[in-house]
mmCIF file of C-alpha atoms in Angstrom:
data_model
loop_
_atom_site.group_PDB
_atom_site.id
_atom_site.type_symbol
_atom_site.label_atom_id
_atom_site.label_comp_id
_atom_site.label_asym_id
_atom_site.label_seq_id
_atom_site.Cartn_x
_atom_site.Cartn_y
_atom_site.Cartn_z
ATOM 1 C CA MET A 13 -43.261 -42.279 118.136
ATOM 2 C CA SER A 14 -46.709 -42.191 115.697
ATOM 3 C CA PRO A 15 -45.162 -44.456 113.239
ATOM 4 C CA ARG A 16 -45.501 -46.779 116.685
ATOM 5 C CA ALA A 17 -48.835 -45.303 117.014
ATOM 6 C CA ALA A 18 -50.275 -45.681 113.465
ATOM 7 C CA CYS A 19 -48.995 -49.782 113.715
ATOM 8 C CA GLN A 20 -51.154 -50.352 116.704
ATOM 9 C CA LEU A 21 -54.121 -48.850 115.900
ATOM 10 C CA GLU A 22 -54.069 -50.689 112.432
ATOM 11 C CA ARG A 23 -53.652 -53.951 114.792
ATOM 12 C CA PHE A 24 -56.832 -52.363 116.404
ATOM 13 C CA GLY A 25 -59.040 -52.850 113.611
ATOM 14 C CA PHE A 26 -58.978 -49.120 112.552
ATOM 15 C CA GLU A 27 -58.646 -49.190 108.244
ATOM 16 C CA GLN A 28 -57.841 -46.201 107.552
ATOM 17 C CA VAL A 29 -53.953 -45.204 109.620
ATOM 18 C CA TYR A 30 -52.698 -41.935 108.058
ATOM 19 C CA ASP A 31 -49.295 -40.852 109.800
ATOM 20 C CA TYR A 32 -48.884 -37.101 110.014
ATOM 21 C CA VAL A 33 -45.401 -38.251 110.567
ATOM 22 C CA VAL A 34 -43.622 -35.095 110.980
ATOM 23 C CA GLY A 35 -46.468 -33.883 113.712
ATOM 24 C CA ILE A 36 -46.952 -30.399 115.002
ATOM 25 C CA ALA A 37 -43.639 -29.636 114.568
ATOM 26 C CA ASP A 38 -44.270 -29.634 110.998
ATOM 27 C CA TRP A 39 -47.926 -27.559 111.506
ATOM 28 C CA LYS A 40 -46.131 -24.897 113.543
ATOM 29 C CA ALA A 41 -44.103 -24.238 111.019
ATOM 30 C CA ALA A 42 -46.292 -23.406 108.369
ATOM 31 C CA GLY A 43 -48.029 -21.052 110.260
ATOM 32 C CA LEU A 44 -50.646 -23.150 110.728
ATOM 33 C CA PRO A 45 -53.198 -22.051 113.871
ATOM 34 C CA ILE A 46 -53.176 -24.807 116.667
ATOM 35 C CA GLU A 47 -55.645 -25.139 119.753
ATOM 36 C CA GLY A 48 -54.309 -25.334 122.960
ATOM 37 C CA GLU A 49 -53.464 -22.422 125.898
ATOM 38 C CA SER A 50 -51.769 -19.821 123.312
ATOM 39 C CA SER A 51 -54.262 -21.023 120.558
ATOM 40 C CA ASP A 52 -56.754 -18.853 118.351
ATOM 41 C CA ALA A 53 -57.813 -21.039 115.956
ATOM 42 C CA GLN A 54 -60.814 -20.099 113.965
ATOM 43 C CA LEU A 55 -63.099 -23.219 112.450
ATOM 44 C CA VAL A 56 -65.267 -23.714 109.876
ATOM 45 C CA SER A 57 -68.113 -23.418 112.526
ATOM 46 C CA GLU A 58 -67.757 -20.164 113.242
ATOM 47 C CA ALA A 59 -68.670 -19.294 109.545
ATOM 48 C CA THR A 60 -70.799 -21.523 108.555
ATOM 49 C CA ARG A 61 -75.003 -20.756 108.394
ATOM 50 C CA PRO A 62 -77.572 -22.946 108.654
ATOM 51 C CA ASP A 63 -80.239 -21.167 107.207
ATOM 52 C CA VAL A 64 -79.152 -22.452 103.388
ATOM 53 C CA PRO A 65 -82.753 -23.491 102.089
ATOM 54 C CA THR A 66 -82.997 -27.751 100.794
ATOM 55 C CA ALA A 67 -85.095 -29.844 98.677
ATOM 56 C CA ARG A 68 -86.148 -32.786 98.154
ATOM 57 C CA PRO A 69 -85.049 -34.531 95.442
ATOM 58 C CA ASP A 70 -88.490 -35.392 94.208
ATOM 59 C CA GLU A 71 -89.481 -31.912 94.718
ATOM 60 C CA LEU A 72 -90.682 -30.033 91.439
ATOM 61 C CA LEU A 73 -87.911 -27.577 90.643
ATOM 62 C CA GLY A 74 -90.285 -24.530 90.402
ATOM 63 C CA THR A 75 -91.711 -24.983 93.447
ATOM 64 C CA VAL A 76 -88.192 -25.249 95.125
ATOM 65 C CA HIS A 77 -87.124 -22.202 93.284
ATOM 66 C CA ASP A 78 -90.047 -19.866 94.755
ATOM 67 C CA ARG A 79 -89.092 -20.928 97.649
ATOM 68 C CA VAL A 80 -84.952 -20.106 97.001
ATOM 69 C CA THR A 81 -86.457 -16.520 96.190
ATOM 70 C CA ASP A 82 -88.182 -16.042 98.742
ATOM 71 C CA SER A 83 -85.572 -17.292 101.142
ATOM 72 C CA GLY A 84 -83.044 -14.550 99.904
ATOM 73 C CA TRP A 85 -80.880 -17.244 98.740
ATOM 74 C CA GLU A 86 -79.575 -17.981 94.928
ATOM 75 C CA GLU A 87 -79.436 -21.414 95.676
ATOM 76 C CA ALA A 88 -80.048 -24.507 97.465
ATOM 77 C CA LEU A 89 -78.943 -27.910 98.566
ATOM 78 C CA VAL A 90 -80.217 -30.800 97.416
ATOM 79 C CA ILE A 91 -81.240 -33.992 100.675
ATOM 80 C CA GLU A 92 -82.365 -37.150 101.171
ATOM 81 C CA GLY A 93 -84.963 -37.747 104.587
ATOM 82 C CA ASP A 94 -81.882 -38.098 106.934
ATOM 83 C CA GLY A 95 -80.543 -34.891 105.845
ATOM 84 C CA VAL A 96 -77.691 -36.374 103.556
ATOM 85 C CA VAL A 97 -76.608 -33.823 100.842
ATOM 86 C CA VAL A 98 -76.704 -35.259 97.637
ATOM 87 C CA GLY A 99 -77.139 -32.626 94.995
ATOM 88 C CA ARG A 100 -77.514 -28.951 94.816
ATOM 89 C CA LEU A 101 -79.324 -26.100 93.364
ATOM 90 C CA ARG A 102 -76.854 -23.684 91.502
ATOM 91 C CA THR A 103 -78.221 -20.542 89.905
ATOM 92 C CA THR A 104 -78.587 -21.955 86.426
ATOM 93 C CA ALA A 105 -79.920 -25.020 87.379
ATOM 94 C CA TRP A 106 -83.708 -21.820 87.468
ATOM 95 C CA GLN A 107 -83.328 -21.681 84.123
ATOM 96 C CA GLN A 108 -84.401 -25.450 83.372
ATOM 97 C CA ASP A 109 -88.236 -26.299 83.112
ATOM 98 C CA GLY A 110 -89.837 -26.246 86.062
ATOM 99 C CA ASN A 111 -91.619 -29.017 86.215
ATOM 100 C CA LEU A 112 -88.704 -31.205 86.005
ATOM 101 C CA PRO A 113 -88.236 -32.842 89.492
ATOM 102 C CA VAL A 114 -85.158 -32.352 91.338
ATOM 103 C CA SER A 115 -83.531 -35.197 91.058
ATOM 104 C CA GLN A 116 -82.619 -34.159 86.649
ATOM 105 C CA VAL A 117 -81.056 -31.341 87.286
ATOM 106 C CA MET A 118 -78.808 -31.464 90.595
ATOM 107 C CA GLU A 119 -75.355 -31.284 90.269
ATOM 108 C CA LEU A 120 -74.354 -34.202 92.256
ATOM 109 C CA GLY A 121 -71.775 -34.560 94.664
ATOM 110 C CA PRO A 122 -71.085 -31.654 95.538
ATOM 111 C CA THR A 123 -67.543 -30.862 97.513
ATOM 112 C CA THR A 124 -68.291 -30.916 101.663
ATOM 113 C CA VAL A 125 -65.784 -30.143 104.088
ATOM 114 C CA ARG A 126 -66.105 -30.825 108.102
ATOM 115 C CA PRO A 127 -67.334 -27.823 110.825
ATOM 116 C CA ASN A 128 -63.664 -28.777 112.499
ATOM 117 C CA GLY A 129 -61.207 -27.541 109.869
ATOM 118 C CA LEU A 130 -59.442 -24.979 109.586
ATOM 119 C CA LEU A 131 -61.222 -21.738 108.672
ATOM 120 C CA GLU A 132 -58.571 -19.574 107.344
ATOM 121 C CA PRO A 133 -56.641 -22.094 104.907
ATOM 122 C CA LEU A 134 -59.977 -23.482 103.655
ATOM 123 C CA VAL A 135 -60.988 -19.934 103.419
ATOM 124 C CA ASN A 136 -57.521 -19.528 101.180
ATOM 125 C CA ARG A 137 -57.998 -22.661 99.242
ATOM 126 C CA MET A 138 -61.684 -21.265 98.256
ATOM 127 C CA GLU A 139 -60.409 -17.794 97.096
ATOM 128 C CA LYS A 140 -57.436 -19.912 94.857
ATOM 129 C CA ARG A 141 -60.303 -22.021 92.803
ATOM 130 C CA GLY A 142 -62.999 -19.300 92.765
ATOM 131 C CA THR A 143 -64.978 -20.592 95.050
ATOM 132 C CA THR A 144 -67.391 -18.789 96.504
ATOM 133 C CA LEU A 145 -70.004 -21.604 98.336
ATOM 134 C CA VAL A 146 -68.890 -24.647 100.561
ATOM 135 C CA THR A 147 -71.429 -27.841 102.166
ATOM 136 C CA VAL A 148 -70.477 -27.989 105.648
ATOM 137 C CA THR A 149 -71.869 -31.495 107.309
ATOM 138 C CA THR A 150 -71.109 -34.175 109.130
ATOM 139 C CA PRO A 151 -68.745 -37.627 108.665
ATOM 140 C CA GLN A 152 -71.671 -38.913 107.731
ATOM 141 C CA GLY A 153 -72.807 -36.078 105.101
ATOM 142 C CA VAL A 154 -75.779 -34.620 106.909
ATOM 143 C CA LEU A 155 -75.798 -31.071 106.692
ATOM 144 C CA ILE A 156 -75.204 -28.397 109.231
ATOM 145 C CA GLY A 157 -74.550 -25.377 106.332
ATOM 146 C CA VAL A 158 -72.761 -23.407 104.107
ATOM 147 C CA LEU A 159 -69.420 -21.522 104.025
ATOM 148 C CA LEU A 160 -70.266 -18.506 102.015
ATOM 149 C CA ARG A 161 -65.913 -17.534 101.121
ATOM 150 C CA THR A 162 -67.227 -13.278 101.622
ATOM 151 C CA GLU A 163 -68.047 -13.555 104.936
ATOM 152 C CA ALA A 164 -66.195 -16.462 106.082
ATOM 153 C CA GLN A 165 -63.222 -13.385 104.913
ATOM 154 C CA ARG A 166 -65.236 -10.994 107.308
ATOM 155 C CA ILE A 167 -64.706 -13.063 110.156
ATOM 156 C CA ILE A 168 -61.365 -13.844 109.501
ATOM 157 C CA THR A 169 -60.520 -9.898 109.446
ATOM 158 C CA GLY A 170 -62.733 -9.142 112.348
ATOM 159 C CA GLU A 171 -65.145 -6.929 110.151
ATOM 160 C CA ALA A 172 -68.229 -7.490 111.645
ATOM 161 C CA PRO A 173 -70.356 -9.920 110.265
ATOM 162 C CA GLU A 174 -73.395 -8.954 107.814
ATOM 163 C CA GLN A 175 -75.909 -11.828 109.867
ATOM 164 C CA VAL A 176 -76.728 -11.847 113.345
ATOM 165 C CA TRP A 177 -75.064 -14.346 115.164
ATOM 166 C CA VAL A 178 -78.246 -16.689 116.215
ATOM 167 C CA ASN A 179 -77.590 -18.726 119.613
ATOM 168 C CA CYS A 180 -78.151 -22.442 118.606
ATOM 169 C CA ASP A 181 -78.239 -25.237 121.083
ATOM 170 C CA GLY A 182 -76.107 -27.860 119.339
ATOM 171 C CA CYS A 183 -75.337 -26.157 116.401
ATOM 172 C CA PRO A 184 -71.645 -24.760 115.680
ATOM 173 C CA GLY A 185 -72.657 -22.033 113.818
ATOM 174 C CA ARG A 186 -76.556 -20.233 113.776
ATOM 175 C CA TRP A 187 -77.250 -17.681 111.569
ATOM 176 C CA LYS A 188 -79.734 -15.575 110.486
ATOM 177 C CA ALA A 189 -80.681 -12.542 107.967
ATOM 178 C CA ARG A 190 -81.359 -9.106 109.505
ATOM 179 C CA MET B 12 -53.992 -49.464 105.201
ATOM 180 C CA MET B 13 -51.463 -47.936 106.969
ATOM 181 C CA ALA B 14 -49.876 -44.523 104.774
ATOM 182 C CA ASP B 15 -47.335 -41.576 105.981
ATOM 183 C CA ILE B 16 -48.761 -38.113 104.679
ATOM 184 C CA ASP B 17 -47.640 -34.785 104.572
ATOM 185 C CA ARG B 18 -49.467 -31.660 105.570
ATOM 186 C CA GLN B 19 -51.267 -30.801 102.465
ATOM 187 C CA THR B 20 -52.628 -34.121 102.381
ATOM 188 C CA LEU B 21 -53.104 -33.709 106.212
ATOM 189 C CA LEU B 22 -55.309 -30.383 105.349
ATOM 190 C CA ASP B 23 -57.339 -32.834 102.495
ATOM 191 C CA LEU B 24 -58.445 -35.189 105.187
ATOM 192 C CA ILE B 25 -59.349 -32.307 108.099
ATOM 193 C CA ASP B 26 -61.291 -30.719 104.485
ATOM 194 C CA THR B 27 -62.666 -34.090 104.370
ATOM 195 C CA GLY B 28 -63.415 -35.193 107.243
ATOM 196 C CA VAL B 29 -61.512 -36.452 110.092
ATOM 197 C CA GLN B 30 -59.927 -38.260 113.112
ATOM 198 C CA ILE B 31 -57.318 -36.864 114.317
ATOM 199 C CA VAL B 32 -55.098 -38.385 117.216
ATOM 200 C CA ASP B 33 -52.334 -36.466 119.073
ATOM 201 C CA VAL B 34 -50.332 -39.438 120.574
ATOM 202 C CA LEU B 35 -47.863 -36.993 122.343
ATOM 203 C CA PRO B 36 -47.993 -36.932 126.450
ATOM 204 C CA GLU B 37 -51.076 -34.731 127.624
ATOM 205 C CA ARG B 38 -48.989 -31.591 128.916
ATOM 206 C CA GLU B 39 -47.801 -31.227 125.684
ATOM 207 C CA PHE B 40 -50.890 -31.926 123.632
ATOM 208 C CA GLN B 41 -52.256 -29.158 126.339
ATOM 209 C CA SER B 42 -50.035 -26.523 125.259
ATOM 210 C CA GLY B 43 -50.899 -26.897 121.678
ATOM 211 C CA HIS B 44 -52.768 -28.897 119.385
ATOM 212 C CA ILE B 45 -53.775 -29.020 115.571
ATOM 213 C CA PRO B 46 -57.997 -28.175 116.055
ATOM 214 C CA GLY B 47 -59.944 -31.350 116.669
ATOM 215 C CA ALA B 48 -57.436 -33.439 117.744
ATOM 216 C CA VAL B 49 -58.185 -35.972 120.477
ATOM 217 C CA ASN B 50 -54.963 -36.214 122.902
ATOM 218 C CA ILE B 51 -54.482 -40.158 124.013
ATOM 219 C CA PRO B 52 -50.691 -40.414 124.174
ATOM 220 C CA LEU B 53 -48.631 -43.880 123.349
ATOM 221 C CA LYS B 54 -48.179 -45.124 126.911
ATOM 222 C CA LYS B 55 -52.257 -45.045 127.507
ATOM 223 C CA LEU B 56 -53.423 -46.292 123.387
ATOM 224 C CA ASN B 57 -55.133 -49.578 123.937
ATOM 225 C CA VAL B 58 -57.974 -50.650 122.390
ATOM 226 C CA GLN B 59 -60.469 -49.574 125.533
ATOM 227 C CA THR B 60 -58.976 -46.018 124.929
ATOM 228 C CA THR B 61 -59.842 -45.841 121.340
ATOM 229 C CA SER B 62 -62.913 -47.130 121.557
ATOM 230 C CA VAL B 63 -64.008 -42.923 121.606
ATOM 231 C CA LEU B 64 -63.114 -43.334 117.922
ATOM 232 C CA GLN B 65 -64.624 -44.110 114.936
ATOM 233 C CA ARG B 66 -63.048 -47.472 113.336
ATOM 234 C CA ASP B 67 -64.360 -47.518 109.755
ATOM 235 C CA GLU B 68 -63.768 -43.685 109.478
ATOM 236 C CA PRO B 69 -60.609 -42.117 107.920
ATOM 237 C CA VAL B 70 -57.862 -41.577 110.917
ATOM 238 C CA VAL B 71 -54.633 -39.328 111.063
ATOM 239 C CA VAL B 72 -51.989 -39.563 113.885
ATOM 240 C CA TYR B 73 -48.874 -37.928 115.136
#
């Protein structure tokens, strides 16, 4: 069924069409979560924190460092005016000259994930790779927040989060430090 | 461009952002589908029903 659908989509003008031929049966067989009547799938959005500090590329590193320290975080994401993530300031960035612009120090093109991705497989891959933080964006690259592996693991295991949940219209995950 | 993919490739695509279309009948879709997938049954797949999707963004069909 899906090969026919893939051909049709290509004919309709879709530029990148992928056919997951083995489909939902393969997905279920692998024990991956599903949505639907019997679903309990946890998504990346459930563990996304939007309160990560941000910086502009033309800001001075020292100014940003002060702001990040005051906020209680150790890292910051660099965004353009439209909110698109262009870089990341890891803890090692703070060792650089505070008079340098952020653009000269930031790590370019950090890895990003989407909020509708599956939480548990992502956290498992993060653990395997030793990744502690991943950036969550829209498909267009606009920042939504970050996912911290340790917090996500607490959510998966059902432990109480160390943060307080704050409701926010249109935001899938809103967290605020206690 | 069109390509067959396996589960791992699908998981990688989900991480980076992809549209997922379930073309199974609505009843089967309701009973369980890949998170984030939209249901457009094969019999209803046409230019109009796919207008909710971005043509210049990757799309996975199953």
